[in-house]
PDB file of C-alpha atoms in Angstrom:
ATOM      1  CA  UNK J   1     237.186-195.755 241.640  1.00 61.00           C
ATOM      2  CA  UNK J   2     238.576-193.897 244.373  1.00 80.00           C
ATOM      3  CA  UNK J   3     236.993-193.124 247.404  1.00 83.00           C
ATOM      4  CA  UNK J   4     237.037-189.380 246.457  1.00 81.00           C
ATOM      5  CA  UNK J   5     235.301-189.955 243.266  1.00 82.00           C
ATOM      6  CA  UNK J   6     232.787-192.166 245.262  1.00 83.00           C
ATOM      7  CA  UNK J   7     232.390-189.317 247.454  1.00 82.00           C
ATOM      8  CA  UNK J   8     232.079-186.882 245.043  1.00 84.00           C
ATOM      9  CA  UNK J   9     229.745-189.157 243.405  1.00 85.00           C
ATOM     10  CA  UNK J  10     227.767-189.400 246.498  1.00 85.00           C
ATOM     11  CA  UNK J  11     227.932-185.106 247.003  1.00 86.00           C
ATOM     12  CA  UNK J  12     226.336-185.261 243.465  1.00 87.00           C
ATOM     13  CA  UNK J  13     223.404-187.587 244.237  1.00 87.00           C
ATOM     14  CA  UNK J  14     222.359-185.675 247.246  1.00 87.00           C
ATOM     15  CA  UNK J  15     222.901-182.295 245.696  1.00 90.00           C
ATOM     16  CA  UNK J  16     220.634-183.322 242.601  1.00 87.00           C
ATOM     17  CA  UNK J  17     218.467-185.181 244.900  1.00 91.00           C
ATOM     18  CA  UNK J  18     218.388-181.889 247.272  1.00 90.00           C
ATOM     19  CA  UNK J  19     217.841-179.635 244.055  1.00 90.00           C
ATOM     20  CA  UNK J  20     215.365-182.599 242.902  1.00 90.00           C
ATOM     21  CA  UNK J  21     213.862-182.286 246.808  1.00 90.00           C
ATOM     22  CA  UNK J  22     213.982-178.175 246.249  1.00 89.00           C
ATOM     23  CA  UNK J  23     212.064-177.956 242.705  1.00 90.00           C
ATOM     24  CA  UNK J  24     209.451-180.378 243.943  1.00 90.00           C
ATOM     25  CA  UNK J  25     208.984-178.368 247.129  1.00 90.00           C
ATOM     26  CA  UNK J  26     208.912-175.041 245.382  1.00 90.00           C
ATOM     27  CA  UNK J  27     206.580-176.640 243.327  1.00 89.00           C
ATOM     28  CA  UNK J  28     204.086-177.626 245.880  1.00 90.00           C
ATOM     29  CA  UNK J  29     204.762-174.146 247.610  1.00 90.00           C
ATOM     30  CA  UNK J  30     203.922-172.642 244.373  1.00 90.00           C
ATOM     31  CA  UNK J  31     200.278-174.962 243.861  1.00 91.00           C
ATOM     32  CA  UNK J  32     199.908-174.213 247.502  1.00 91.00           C
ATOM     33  CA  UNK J  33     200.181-170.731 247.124  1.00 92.00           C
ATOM     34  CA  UNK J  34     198.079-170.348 243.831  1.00 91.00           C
ATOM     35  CA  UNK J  35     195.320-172.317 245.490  1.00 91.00           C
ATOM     36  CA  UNK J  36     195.422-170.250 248.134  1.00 91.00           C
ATOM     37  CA  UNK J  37     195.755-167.206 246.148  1.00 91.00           C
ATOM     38  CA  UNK J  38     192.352-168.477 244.174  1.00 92.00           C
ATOM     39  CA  UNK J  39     190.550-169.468 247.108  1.00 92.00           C
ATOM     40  CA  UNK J  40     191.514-166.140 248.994  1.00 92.00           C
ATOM     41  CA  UNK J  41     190.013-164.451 245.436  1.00 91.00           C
ATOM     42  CA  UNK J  42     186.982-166.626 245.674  1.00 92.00           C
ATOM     43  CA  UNK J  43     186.048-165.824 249.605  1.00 92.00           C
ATOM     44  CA  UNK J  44     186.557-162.052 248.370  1.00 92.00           C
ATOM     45  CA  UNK J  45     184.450-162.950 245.679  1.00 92.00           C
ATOM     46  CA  UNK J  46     181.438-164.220 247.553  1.00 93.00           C
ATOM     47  CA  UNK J  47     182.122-161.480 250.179  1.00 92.00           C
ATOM     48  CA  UNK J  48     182.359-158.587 248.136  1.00 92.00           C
ATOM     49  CA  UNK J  49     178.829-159.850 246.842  1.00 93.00           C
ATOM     50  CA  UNK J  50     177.374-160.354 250.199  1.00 93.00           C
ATOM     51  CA  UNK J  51     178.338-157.142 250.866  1.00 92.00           C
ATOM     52  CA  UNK J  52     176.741-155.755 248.073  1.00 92.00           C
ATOM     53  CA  UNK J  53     173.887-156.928 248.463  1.00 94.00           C
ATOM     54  CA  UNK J  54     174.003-155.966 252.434  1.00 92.00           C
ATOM     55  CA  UNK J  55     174.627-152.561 251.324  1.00 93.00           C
ATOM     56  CA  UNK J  56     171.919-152.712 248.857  1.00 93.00           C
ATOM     57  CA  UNK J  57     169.357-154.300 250.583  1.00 94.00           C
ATOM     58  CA  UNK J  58     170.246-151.749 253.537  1.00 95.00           C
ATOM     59  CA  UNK J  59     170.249-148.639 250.973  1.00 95.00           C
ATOM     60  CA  UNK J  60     166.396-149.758 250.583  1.00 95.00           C
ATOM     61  CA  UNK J  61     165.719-149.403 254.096  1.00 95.00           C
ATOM     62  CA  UNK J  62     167.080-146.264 254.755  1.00 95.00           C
ATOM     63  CA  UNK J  63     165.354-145.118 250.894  1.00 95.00           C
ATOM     64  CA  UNK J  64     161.827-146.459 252.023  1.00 95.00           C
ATOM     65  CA  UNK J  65     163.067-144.930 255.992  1.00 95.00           C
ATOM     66  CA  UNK J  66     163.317-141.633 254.776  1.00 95.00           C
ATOM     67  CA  UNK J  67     159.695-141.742 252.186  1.00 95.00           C
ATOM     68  CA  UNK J  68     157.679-142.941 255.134  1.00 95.00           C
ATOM     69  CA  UNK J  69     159.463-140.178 257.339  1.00 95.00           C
ATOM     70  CA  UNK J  70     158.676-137.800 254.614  1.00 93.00           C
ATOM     71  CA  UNK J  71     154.791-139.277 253.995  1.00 90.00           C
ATOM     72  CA  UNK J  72     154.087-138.892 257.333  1.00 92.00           C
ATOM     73  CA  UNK J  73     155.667-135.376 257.732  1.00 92.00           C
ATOM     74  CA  UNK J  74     153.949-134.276 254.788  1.00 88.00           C
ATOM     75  CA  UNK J  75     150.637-135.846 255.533  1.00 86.00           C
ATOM     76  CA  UNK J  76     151.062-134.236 259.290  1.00 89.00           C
ATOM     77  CA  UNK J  77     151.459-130.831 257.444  1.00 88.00           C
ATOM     78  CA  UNK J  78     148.647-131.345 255.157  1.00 84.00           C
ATOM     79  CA  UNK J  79     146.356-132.578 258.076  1.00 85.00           C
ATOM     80  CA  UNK J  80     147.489-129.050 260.228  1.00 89.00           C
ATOM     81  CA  UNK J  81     146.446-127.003 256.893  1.00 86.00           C
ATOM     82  CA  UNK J  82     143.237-128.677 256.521  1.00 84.00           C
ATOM     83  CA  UNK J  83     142.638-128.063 260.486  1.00 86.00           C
ATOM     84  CA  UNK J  84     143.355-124.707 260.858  1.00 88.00           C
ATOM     85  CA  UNK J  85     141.417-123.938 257.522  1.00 84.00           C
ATOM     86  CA  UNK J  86     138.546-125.419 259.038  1.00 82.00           C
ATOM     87  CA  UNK J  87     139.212-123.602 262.418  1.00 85.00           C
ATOM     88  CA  UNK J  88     139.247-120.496 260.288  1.00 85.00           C
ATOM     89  CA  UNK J  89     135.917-121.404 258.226  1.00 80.00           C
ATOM     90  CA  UNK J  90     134.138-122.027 261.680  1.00 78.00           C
ATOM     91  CA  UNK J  91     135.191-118.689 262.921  1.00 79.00           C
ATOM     92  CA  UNK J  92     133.868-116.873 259.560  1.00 77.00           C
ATOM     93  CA  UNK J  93     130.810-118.773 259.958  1.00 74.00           C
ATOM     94  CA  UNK J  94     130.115-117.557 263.543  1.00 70.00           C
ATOM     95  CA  UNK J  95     130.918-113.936 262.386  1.00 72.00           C
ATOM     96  CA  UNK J  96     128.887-114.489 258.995  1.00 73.00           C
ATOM     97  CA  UNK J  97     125.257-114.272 260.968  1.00 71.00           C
ATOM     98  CA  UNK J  98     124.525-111.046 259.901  1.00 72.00           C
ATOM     99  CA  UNK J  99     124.286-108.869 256.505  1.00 76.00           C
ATOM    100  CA  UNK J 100     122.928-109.008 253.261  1.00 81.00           C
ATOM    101  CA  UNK J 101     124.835-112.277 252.213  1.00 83.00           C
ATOM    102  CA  UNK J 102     123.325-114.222 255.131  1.00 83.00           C
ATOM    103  CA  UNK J 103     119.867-112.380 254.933  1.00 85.00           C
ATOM    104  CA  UNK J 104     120.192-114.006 251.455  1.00 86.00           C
ATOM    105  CA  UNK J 105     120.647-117.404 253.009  1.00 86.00           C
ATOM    106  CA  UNK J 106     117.901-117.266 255.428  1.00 87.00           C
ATOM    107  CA  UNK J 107     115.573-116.201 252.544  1.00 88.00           C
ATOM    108  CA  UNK J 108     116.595-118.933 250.879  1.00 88.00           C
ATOM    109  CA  UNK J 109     116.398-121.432 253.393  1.00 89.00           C
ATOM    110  CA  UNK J 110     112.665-120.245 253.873  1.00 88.00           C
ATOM    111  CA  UNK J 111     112.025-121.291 250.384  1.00 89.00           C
ATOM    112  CA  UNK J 112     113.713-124.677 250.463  1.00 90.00           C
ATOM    113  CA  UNK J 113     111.748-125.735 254.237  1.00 89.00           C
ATOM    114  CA  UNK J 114     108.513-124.370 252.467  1.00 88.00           C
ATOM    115  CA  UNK J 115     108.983-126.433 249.203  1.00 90.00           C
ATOM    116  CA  UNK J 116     110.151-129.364 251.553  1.00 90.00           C
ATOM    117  CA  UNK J 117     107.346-129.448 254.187  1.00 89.00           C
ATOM    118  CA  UNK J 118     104.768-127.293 252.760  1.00 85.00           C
ATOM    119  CA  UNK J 119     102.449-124.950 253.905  1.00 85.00           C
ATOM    120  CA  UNK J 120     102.178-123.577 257.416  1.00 87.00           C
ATOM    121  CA  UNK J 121     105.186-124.912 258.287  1.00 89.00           C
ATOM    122  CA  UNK J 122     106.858-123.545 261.332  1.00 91.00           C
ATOM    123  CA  UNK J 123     109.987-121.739 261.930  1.00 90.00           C
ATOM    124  CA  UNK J 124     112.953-121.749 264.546  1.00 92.00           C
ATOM    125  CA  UNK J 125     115.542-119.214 264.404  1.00 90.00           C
ATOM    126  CA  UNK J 126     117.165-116.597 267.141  1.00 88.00           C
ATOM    127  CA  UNK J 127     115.630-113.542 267.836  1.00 88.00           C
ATOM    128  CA  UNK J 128     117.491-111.428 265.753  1.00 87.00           C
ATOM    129  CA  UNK J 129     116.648-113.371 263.175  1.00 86.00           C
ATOM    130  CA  UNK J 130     113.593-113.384 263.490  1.00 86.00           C
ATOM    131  CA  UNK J 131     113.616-109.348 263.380  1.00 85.00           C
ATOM    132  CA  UNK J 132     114.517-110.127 260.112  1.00 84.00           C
ATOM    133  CA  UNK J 133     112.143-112.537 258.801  1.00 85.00           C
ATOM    134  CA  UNK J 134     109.533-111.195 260.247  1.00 85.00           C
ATOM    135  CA  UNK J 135     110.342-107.787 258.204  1.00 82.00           C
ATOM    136  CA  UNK J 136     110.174-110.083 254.740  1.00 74.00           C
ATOM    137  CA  UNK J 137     106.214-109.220 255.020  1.00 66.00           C
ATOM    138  CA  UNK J 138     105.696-113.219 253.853  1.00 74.00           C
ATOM    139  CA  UNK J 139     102.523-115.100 256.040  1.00 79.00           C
ATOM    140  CA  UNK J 140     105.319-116.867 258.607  1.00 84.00           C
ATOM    141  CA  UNK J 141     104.936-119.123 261.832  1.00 86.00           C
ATOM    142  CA  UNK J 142     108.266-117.626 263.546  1.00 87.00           C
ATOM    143  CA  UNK J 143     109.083-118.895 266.973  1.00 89.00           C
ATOM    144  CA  UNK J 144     112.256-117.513 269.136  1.00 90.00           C
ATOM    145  CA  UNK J 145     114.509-119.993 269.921  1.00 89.00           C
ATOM    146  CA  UNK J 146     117.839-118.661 271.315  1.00 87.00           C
ATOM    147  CA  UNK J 147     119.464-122.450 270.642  1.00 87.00           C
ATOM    148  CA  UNK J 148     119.436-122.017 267.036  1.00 87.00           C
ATOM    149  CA  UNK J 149     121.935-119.982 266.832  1.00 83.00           C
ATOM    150  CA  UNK J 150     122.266-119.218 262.750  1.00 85.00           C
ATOM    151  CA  UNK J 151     120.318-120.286 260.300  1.00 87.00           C
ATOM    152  CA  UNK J 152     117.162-121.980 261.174  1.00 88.00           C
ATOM    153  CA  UNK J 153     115.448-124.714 261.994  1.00 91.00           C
ATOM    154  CA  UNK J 154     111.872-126.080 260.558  1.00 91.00           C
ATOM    155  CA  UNK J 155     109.391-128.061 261.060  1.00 91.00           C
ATOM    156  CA  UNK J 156     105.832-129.282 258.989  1.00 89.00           C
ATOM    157  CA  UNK J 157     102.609-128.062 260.185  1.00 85.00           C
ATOM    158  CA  UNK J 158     101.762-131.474 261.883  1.00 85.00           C
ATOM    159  CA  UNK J 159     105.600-131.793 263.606  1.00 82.00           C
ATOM    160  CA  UNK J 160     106.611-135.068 262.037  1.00 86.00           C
ATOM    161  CA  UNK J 161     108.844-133.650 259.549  1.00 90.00           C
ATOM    162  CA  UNK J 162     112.040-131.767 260.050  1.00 90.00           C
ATOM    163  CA  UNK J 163     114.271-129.380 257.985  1.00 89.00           C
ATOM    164  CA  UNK J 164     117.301-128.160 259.540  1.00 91.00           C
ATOM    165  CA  UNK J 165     118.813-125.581 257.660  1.00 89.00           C
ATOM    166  CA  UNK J 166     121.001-124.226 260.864  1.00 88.00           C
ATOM    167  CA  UNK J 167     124.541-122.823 259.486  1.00 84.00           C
ATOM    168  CA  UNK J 168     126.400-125.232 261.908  1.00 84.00           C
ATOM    169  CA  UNK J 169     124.904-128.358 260.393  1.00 87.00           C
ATOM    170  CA  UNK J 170     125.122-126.877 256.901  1.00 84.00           C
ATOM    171  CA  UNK J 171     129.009-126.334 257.454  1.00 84.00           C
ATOM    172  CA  UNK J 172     129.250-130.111 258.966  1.00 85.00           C
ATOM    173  CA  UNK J 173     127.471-131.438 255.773  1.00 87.00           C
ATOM    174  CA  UNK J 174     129.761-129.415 253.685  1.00 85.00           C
ATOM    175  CA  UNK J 175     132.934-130.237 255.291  1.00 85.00           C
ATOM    176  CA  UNK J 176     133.835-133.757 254.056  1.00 88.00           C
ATOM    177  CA  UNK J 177     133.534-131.875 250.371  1.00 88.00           C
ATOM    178  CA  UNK J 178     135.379-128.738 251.738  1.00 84.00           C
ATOM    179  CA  UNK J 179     138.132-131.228 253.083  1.00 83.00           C
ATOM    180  CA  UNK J 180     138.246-132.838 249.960  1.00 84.00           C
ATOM    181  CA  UNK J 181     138.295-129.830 247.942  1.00 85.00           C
ATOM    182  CA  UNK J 182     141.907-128.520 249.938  1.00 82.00           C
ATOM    183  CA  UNK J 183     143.285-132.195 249.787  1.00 79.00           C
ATOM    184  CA  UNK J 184     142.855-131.281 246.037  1.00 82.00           C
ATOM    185  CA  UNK J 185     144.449-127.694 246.045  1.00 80.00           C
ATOM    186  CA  UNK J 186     147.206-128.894 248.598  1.00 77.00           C
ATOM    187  CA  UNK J 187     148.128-132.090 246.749  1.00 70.00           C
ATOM    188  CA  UNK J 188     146.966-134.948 248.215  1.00 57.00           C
ATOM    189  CA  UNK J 189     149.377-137.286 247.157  1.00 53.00           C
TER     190      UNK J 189
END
């Protein structure tokens, strides 16, 4: 064998060892690449589904932000209504002291303080109103009093029993189912 072929038997080892050297990095490259290429998947993976859940946990914030926002603007409303209805109730009922609807209502309340307390009981009401009551023609113990303003207020012949049938404290009594009544109407929920 001649040098040259030993030489060119050499060349031949170390090109087959370099393509040998080559394939088996290209190899590795490759596995290195694929297991990056999964593990780069997988992180996306478990992002993408942290991030879904971040978005949907945060969608339910702003969902329930936005009800309570709308609750309370609603329920503000609502309260307003009911407020200024009442406002506008008081004001009828300070106008409403005269007439043949409220002459009605005193009449009445005569005969519910006389079936309460009986007999000689006595009577406090304003002096116009007592104008009126005193123009019924019924047997009556009517005394002025310029603090009951509408309405009136009785008491039993011996003092230790009350009846107040004043329009004020009628309308307070009343108001809790008048409240209730436009909750209704106006949709309380």
């Amino acid at each position: 064998m001649a040098i040259k072929d030993i030489l060119e038997d050499i060349e031949k080892k170390n090109q087959d060892r370099i393509t040998s050297i080559k394939k088996e990095c290209a190899e590795v490259l490759d596995k290195i690449q694929k297991e990056h290429t999964k593990e780069k998947e997988n992180i996306m993976g478990i992002f993408n589904e942290r991030l879904a859940e971040d978005l949907a946990v945060s969608e339910k914030r702003e969902r329930d932000s936005i009800n309570m926002e709308k609750t309370y603007l609603l329920l503000h409303r609502k309260t307003e209504i009911i407020s200024e209805l009442l406002i506008a109730l008081n004001e009828r009922l300070s106008t409403f002291k005269s007439g043949t609807e409220y002459e009605s209502i005193l009449s009445d309340s005569i005969t519910v303080a006389e079936k309460t307390l009986g007999k000689g009981f006595i009577i406090k009401c304003s002096p116009k109103d007592k104008e009126f009551l005193t123009k019924k023609g019924k047997e009556l113990n009517i005394q002025e009093d310029p603090s009951v303003n509408g309405g009136i207020l009785c008491y039993s012949a011996k003092g230790d029993r009350v009846v107040d049938l004043r329009l004020e404290k009628l309308f307070r009594e009343i108001k809790p189912d008048i409240e209730a009544m436009i909750l209704e109407n106006i949709g309380a929920n």
